[in-house]
CSV table of C-alpha atoms and ligand atoms in Angstrom, one decimal:
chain,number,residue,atom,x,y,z
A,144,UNK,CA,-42.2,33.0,167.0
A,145,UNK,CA,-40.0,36.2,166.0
A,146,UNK,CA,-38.4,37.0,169.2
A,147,UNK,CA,-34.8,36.9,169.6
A,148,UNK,CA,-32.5,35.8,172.0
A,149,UNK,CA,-29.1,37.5,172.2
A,150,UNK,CA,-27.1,36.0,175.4
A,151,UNK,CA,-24.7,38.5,176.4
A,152,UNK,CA,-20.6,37.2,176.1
A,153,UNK,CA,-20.0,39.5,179.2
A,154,UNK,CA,-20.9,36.1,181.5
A,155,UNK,CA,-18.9,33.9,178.9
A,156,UNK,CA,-15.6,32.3,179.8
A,157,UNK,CA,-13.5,34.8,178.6
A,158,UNK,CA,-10.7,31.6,178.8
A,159,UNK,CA,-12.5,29.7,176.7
A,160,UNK,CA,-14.2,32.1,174.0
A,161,UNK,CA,-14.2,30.0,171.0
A,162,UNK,CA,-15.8,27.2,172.3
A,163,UNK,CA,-18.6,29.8,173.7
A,164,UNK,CA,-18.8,31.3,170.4
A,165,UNK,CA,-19.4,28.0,168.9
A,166,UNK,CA,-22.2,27.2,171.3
A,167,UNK,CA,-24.1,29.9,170.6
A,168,UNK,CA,-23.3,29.1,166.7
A,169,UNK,CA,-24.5,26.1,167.4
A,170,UNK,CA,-27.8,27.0,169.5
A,171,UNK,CA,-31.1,28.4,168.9
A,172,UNK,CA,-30.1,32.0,170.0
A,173,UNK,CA,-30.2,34.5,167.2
A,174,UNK,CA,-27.5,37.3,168.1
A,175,UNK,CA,-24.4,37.6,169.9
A,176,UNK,CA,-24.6,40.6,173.0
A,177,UNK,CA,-21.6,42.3,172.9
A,178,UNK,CA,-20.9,44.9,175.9
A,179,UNK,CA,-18.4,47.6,175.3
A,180,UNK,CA,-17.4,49.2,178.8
A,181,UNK,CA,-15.5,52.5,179.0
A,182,UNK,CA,-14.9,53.0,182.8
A,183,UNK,CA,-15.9,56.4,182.2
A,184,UNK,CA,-19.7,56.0,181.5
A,185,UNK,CA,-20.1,52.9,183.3
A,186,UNK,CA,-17.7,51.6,186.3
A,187,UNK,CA,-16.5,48.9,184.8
A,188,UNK,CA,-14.4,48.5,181.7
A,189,UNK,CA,-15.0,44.8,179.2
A,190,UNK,CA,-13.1,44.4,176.1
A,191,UNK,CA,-12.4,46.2,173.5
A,192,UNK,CA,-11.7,46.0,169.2
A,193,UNK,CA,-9.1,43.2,169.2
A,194,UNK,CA,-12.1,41.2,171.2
A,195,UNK,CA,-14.8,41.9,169.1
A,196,UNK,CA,-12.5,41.3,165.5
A,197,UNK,CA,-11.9,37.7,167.4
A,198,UNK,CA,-15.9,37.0,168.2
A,199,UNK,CA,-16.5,37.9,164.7
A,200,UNK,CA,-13.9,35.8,163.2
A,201,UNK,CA,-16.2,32.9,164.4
A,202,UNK,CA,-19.4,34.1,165.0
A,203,UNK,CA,-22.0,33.2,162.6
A,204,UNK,CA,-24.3,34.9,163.7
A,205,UNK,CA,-25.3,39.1,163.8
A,206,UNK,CA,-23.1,40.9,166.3
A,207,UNK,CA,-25.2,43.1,168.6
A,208,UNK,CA,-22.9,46.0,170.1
A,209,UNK,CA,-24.0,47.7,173.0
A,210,UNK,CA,-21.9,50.4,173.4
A,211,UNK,CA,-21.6,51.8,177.5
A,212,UNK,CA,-19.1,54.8,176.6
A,213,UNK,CA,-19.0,58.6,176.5
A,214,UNK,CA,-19.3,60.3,173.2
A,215,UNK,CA,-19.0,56.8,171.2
A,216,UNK,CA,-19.2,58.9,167.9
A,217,UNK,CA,-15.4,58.6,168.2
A,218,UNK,CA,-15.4,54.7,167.6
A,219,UNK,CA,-18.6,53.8,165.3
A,220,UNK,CA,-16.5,53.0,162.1
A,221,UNK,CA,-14.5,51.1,164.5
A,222,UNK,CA,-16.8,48.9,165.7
A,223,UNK,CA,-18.5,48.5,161.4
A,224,UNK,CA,-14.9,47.8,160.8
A,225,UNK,CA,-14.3,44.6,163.4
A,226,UNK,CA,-17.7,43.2,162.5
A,227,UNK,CA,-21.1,45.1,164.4
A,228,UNK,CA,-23.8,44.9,162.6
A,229,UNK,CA,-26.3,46.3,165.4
A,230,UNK,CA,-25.0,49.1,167.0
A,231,UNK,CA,-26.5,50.8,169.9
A,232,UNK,CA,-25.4,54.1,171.9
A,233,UNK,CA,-27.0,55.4,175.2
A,234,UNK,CA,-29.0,58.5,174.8
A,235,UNK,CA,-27.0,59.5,178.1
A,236,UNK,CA,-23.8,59.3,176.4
A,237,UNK,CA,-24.7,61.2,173.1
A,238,UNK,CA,-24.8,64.9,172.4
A,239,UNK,CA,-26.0,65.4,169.0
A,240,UNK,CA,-28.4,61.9,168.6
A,241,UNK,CA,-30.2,62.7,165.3
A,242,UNK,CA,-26.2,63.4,163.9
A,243,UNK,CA,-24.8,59.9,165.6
A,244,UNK,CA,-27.9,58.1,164.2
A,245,UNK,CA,-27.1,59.1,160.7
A,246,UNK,CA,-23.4,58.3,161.3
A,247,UNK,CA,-24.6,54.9,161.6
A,248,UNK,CA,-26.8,54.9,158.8
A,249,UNK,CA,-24.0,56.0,156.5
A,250,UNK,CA,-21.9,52.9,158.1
A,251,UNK,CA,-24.5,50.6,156.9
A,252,UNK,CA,-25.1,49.4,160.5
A,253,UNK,CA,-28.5,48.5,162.3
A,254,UNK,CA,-29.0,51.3,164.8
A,255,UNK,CA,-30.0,51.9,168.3
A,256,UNK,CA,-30.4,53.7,171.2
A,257,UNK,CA,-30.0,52.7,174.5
A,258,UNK,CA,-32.1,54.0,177.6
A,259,UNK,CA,-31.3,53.7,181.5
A,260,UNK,CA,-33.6,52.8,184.1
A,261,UNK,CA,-34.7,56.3,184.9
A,262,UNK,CA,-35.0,57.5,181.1
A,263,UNK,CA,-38.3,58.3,179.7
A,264,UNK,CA,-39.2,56.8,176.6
A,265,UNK,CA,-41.0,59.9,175.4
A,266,UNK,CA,-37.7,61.5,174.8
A,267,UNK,CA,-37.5,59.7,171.8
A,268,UNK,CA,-40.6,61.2,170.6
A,269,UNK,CA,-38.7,62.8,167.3
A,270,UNK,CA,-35.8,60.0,166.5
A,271,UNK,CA,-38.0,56.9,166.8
A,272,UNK,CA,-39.4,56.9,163.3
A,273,UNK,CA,-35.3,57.0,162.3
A,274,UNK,CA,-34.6,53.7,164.7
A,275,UNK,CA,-33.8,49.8,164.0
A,276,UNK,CA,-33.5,49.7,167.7
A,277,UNK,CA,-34.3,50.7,171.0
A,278,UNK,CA,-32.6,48.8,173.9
A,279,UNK,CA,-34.5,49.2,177.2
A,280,UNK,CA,-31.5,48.4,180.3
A,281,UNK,CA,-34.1,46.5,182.9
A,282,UNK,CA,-30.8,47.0,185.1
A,283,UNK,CA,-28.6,49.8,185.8
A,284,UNK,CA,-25.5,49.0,183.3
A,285,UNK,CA,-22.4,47.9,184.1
A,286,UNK,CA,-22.5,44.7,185.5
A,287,UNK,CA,-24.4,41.0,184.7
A,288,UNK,CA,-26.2,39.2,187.1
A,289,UNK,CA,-28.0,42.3,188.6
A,290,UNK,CA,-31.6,42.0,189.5
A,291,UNK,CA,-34.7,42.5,187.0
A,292,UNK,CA,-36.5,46.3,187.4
A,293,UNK,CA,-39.8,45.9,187.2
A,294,UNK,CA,-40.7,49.2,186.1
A,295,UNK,CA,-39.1,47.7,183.0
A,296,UNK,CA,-43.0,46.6,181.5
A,297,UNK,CA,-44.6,49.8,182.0
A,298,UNK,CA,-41.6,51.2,179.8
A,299,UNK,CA,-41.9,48.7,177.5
A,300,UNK,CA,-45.9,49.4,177.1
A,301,UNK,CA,-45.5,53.0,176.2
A,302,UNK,CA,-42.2,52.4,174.1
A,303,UNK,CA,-45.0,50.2,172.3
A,304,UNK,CA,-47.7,52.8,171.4
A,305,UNK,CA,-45.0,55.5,170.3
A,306,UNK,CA,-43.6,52.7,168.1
A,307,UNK,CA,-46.8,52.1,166.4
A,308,UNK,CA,-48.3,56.2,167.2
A,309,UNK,CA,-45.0,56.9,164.8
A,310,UNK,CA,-44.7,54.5,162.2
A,311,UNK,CA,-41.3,53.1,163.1
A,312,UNK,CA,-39.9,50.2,163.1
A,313,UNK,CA,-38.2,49.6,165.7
A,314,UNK,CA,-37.4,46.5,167.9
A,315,UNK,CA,-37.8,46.6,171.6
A,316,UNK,CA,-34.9,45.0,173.2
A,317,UNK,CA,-34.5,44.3,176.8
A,318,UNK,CA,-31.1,43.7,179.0
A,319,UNK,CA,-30.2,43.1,182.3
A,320,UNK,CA,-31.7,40.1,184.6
A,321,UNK,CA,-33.5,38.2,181.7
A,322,UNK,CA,-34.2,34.5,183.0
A,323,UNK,CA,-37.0,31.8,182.8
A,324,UNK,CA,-38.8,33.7,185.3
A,325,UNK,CA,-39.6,36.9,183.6
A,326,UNK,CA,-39.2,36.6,179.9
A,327,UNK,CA,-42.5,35.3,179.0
A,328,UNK,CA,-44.1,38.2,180.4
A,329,UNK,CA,-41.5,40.5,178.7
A,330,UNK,CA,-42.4,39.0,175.3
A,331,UNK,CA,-46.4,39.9,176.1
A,332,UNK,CA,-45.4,43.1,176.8
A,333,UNK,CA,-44.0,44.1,173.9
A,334,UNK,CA,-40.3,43.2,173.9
A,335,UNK,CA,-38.6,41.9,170.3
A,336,UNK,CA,-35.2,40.8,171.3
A,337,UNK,CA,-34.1,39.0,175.0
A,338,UNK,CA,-30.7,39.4,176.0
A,339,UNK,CA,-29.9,36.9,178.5
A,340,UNK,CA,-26.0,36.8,180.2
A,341,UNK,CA,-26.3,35.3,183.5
A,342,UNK,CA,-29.0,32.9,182.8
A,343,UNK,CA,-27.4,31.4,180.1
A,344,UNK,CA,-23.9,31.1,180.9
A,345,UNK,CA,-24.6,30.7,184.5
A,346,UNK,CA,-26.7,27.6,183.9
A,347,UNK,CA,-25.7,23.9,184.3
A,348,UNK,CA,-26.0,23.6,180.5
A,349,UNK,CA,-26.0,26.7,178.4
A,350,UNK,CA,-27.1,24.9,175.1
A,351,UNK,CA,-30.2,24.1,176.8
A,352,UNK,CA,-31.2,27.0,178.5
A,353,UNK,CA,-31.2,28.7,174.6
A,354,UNK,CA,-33.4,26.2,174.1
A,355,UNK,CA,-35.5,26.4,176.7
A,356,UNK,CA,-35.6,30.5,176.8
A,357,UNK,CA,-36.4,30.5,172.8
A,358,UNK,CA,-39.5,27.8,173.3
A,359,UNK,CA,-41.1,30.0,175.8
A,360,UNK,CA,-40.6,33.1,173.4
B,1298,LIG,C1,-25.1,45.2,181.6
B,1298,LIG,C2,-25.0,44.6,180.2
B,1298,LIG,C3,-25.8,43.4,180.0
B,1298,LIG,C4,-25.5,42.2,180.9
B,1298,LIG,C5,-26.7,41.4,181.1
B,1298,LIG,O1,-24.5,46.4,181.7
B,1298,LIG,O2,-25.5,45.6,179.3
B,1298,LIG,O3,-25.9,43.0,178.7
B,1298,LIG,O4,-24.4,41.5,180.3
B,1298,LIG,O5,-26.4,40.4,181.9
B,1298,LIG,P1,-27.5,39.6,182.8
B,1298,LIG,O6,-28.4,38.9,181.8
B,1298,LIG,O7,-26.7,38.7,183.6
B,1298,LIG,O8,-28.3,40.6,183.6
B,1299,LIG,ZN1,-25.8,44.9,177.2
């Protein structure tokens, strides 16, 4: 049972943060999501350094960073320097990918890339070998609480065979309308890592949706 849940602080109570963070210390989940919103790559803007230097200041757990901004070259040691230890950067948002990949490396960071809906995982034919992670958005990003795309599988199958057709070894990670109902099939597919806003801090009792999600996975 190696697949990891990562609920998304995007749906947390942004009033009350610590006592979030401290659930999730306290829970079965195994990273924090963290979603970094530009208003320029996505419509929406989050949160930004101060934020993610208060998460980690509690967290006790890996922070995840998925990074929805242009060009996010700019910021990487940033984000190494309040506390990421994944990092992942759209492939839509990146000019040079082999260069920001390496950028990464040399930060001592866990790195990904990120794909939209309508991007084929072929396209990472010649990086994948180079990759801790590859994030697969089963929504359109931007917002939580979107609906599931259920083209999402077939991605995930042939993300799957280039994976092991290549060597690498890379997680599969999935985001974007993750719940009871879908993540069992999502773990038979293929996918590594479940990250789960909505259904998590949208349920009655968070602690024991984590629980619940993690025994089905
Ligand atoms: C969407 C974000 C997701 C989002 C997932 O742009 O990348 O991480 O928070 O939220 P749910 O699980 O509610 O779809
Ligand atoms: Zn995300």
């Amino acid at each position: 049972m190696s697949h990891k849940l990562a609920p998304s602080l995007l749906s947390a109570d942004f009033g009350n943060l610590q006592r979030d963070i401290e659930m999730i210390n306290n829970s079965q989940a195994d990273w924090f999501h963290i979603d970094v919103m530009d208003g320029m790559f996505v419509p929406n803007i989050s949160f930004g350094f101060p934020v993610i230097k208060y998460i980690q200041k509690h967290a006790k757990k890996p922070l995840d960073v998925h990074l929805m901004i242009m060009d996010p070259d700019r910021y990487l040691k940033q984000f190494k320097d309040v506390g990421a230890d994944i990092i992942t950067v759209h492939y839509e948002a990146v000019t040079h990918l082999h260069r920001t990949i390496q950028l990464m490396k040399s930060l001592d960071v866990q790195a990904g890339v990120v794909l939209n809906p309508h991007t084929n995982v072929m396209l990472l034919e010649d990086i994948i070998a180079d990759l801790d992670v590859v994030l697969l958005m089963s929504v359109n990003p931007g917002y939580g609480g979107q609906s599931f795309i259920e083209n999402t599988y077939s991605k995930i199958s042939k993300l799957k065979d280039l994976i092991i057709q290549k060597n690498s070894k890379a997680l599969i990670e999935i985001d974007g309308g993750v719940g009871t109902h879908n993540i069992q099939k999502l773990v038979t597919t293929g996918a590594d890592v479940l990250v789960a806003g909505n259904a998590v801090f949208g349920a009655d009792d968070p602690m024991e949706m984590i629980k619940l999600l993690k025994k089905t996975i």
